[in-house]
Amino acid sequence: SATVSLERTDEIRRELLANVSHDLKTPLTMIKAYSEMIRDLSGENKQKREAHLKVIIDETDRLTRLVNDMMDLSKIESGIITLNKEVFNFSEVATSLIDTIKMSNIDTPHKIKYSIPNDLYVLADRVKIEQVLYNLVINAIKHSGEGDRNIDIKVIATQKRIKVEVKDDGVGISKENLKHIWDRYYKASESFTRNVQGSGLGLSIVKNILLKHSSDFGAESEVGKGTTFWFDLERIPKKDALADRTNKKD
């Protein structure tokens, strides 16, 4: 009934506010504490001051990510965002994005590898699909566990679709938790705990973008053996993609 639906919406809103308040509070507390430490203790000690400033900068970045994720999700869910679909070379975009992620994660022991055939063109919103791939790769890095881990990104092409797989060999997700991973702020048991660096909104953003693209997507996992996230996109034959570009130039 309408009453039950309104109650559920209200419950979701309260839950979201509670989670967001908690996630905003932690970095704000850290920023204040470390600012006071610089003022009262480490201002004159260059080494300590640099270490304390790094915490403040990291926590500020974390706040920015959280706020951006919240804004993205709210726009997508309220239908404000429209897709700017275009034909583009997915192979180039994906390769460039993964290389950037590899560079920014150079200090982690994770090995990020990819297998992407050349010249795969798709019809999609490039910025949004970059966001999907970025979120899935970062998610794999965060949740694959400690030590040397492999993250494999593979693209499989058929005549009409391309399928993108992001696989890690980490802790894995139980069947029960797997049903809920696309939900906002879902907190699972120890097999899939939300990393402190995450906003808890990444997979929900991925889900909403892919639904707007009418893409199939999913996740397969086995506890202790890792997880594979995947999605597919409409493939455009190279000759049609190049013809499309020529027409636009004319």
PDB file of C-alpha atoms in Angstrom, residues 38 42 54 156 159 171 238 248:
ATOM      1  CA  ILE A  38      49.812  21.022  14.738  1.00  0.00           C
ATOM      2  CA  SER A  42      54.055  19.727  16.123  1.00  0.00           C
ATOM      3  CA  LYS A  54      49.186  14.357   5.458  1.00  0.00           C
ATOM      4  CA  ILE A 156      35.355 -10.380 -23.984  1.00  0.00           C
ATOM      5  CA  GLN A 159      29.441  -9.507 -32.388  1.00  0.00           C
ATOM      6  CA  VAL A 171      38.451 -12.852   0.640  1.00  0.00           C
ATOM      7  CA  LYS A 238      34.420  -0.445 -36.064  1.00  0.00           C
ATOM      8  CA  LYS A 248      30.059  14.310 -37.359  1.00  0.00           C
TER       9      LYS A 248
END
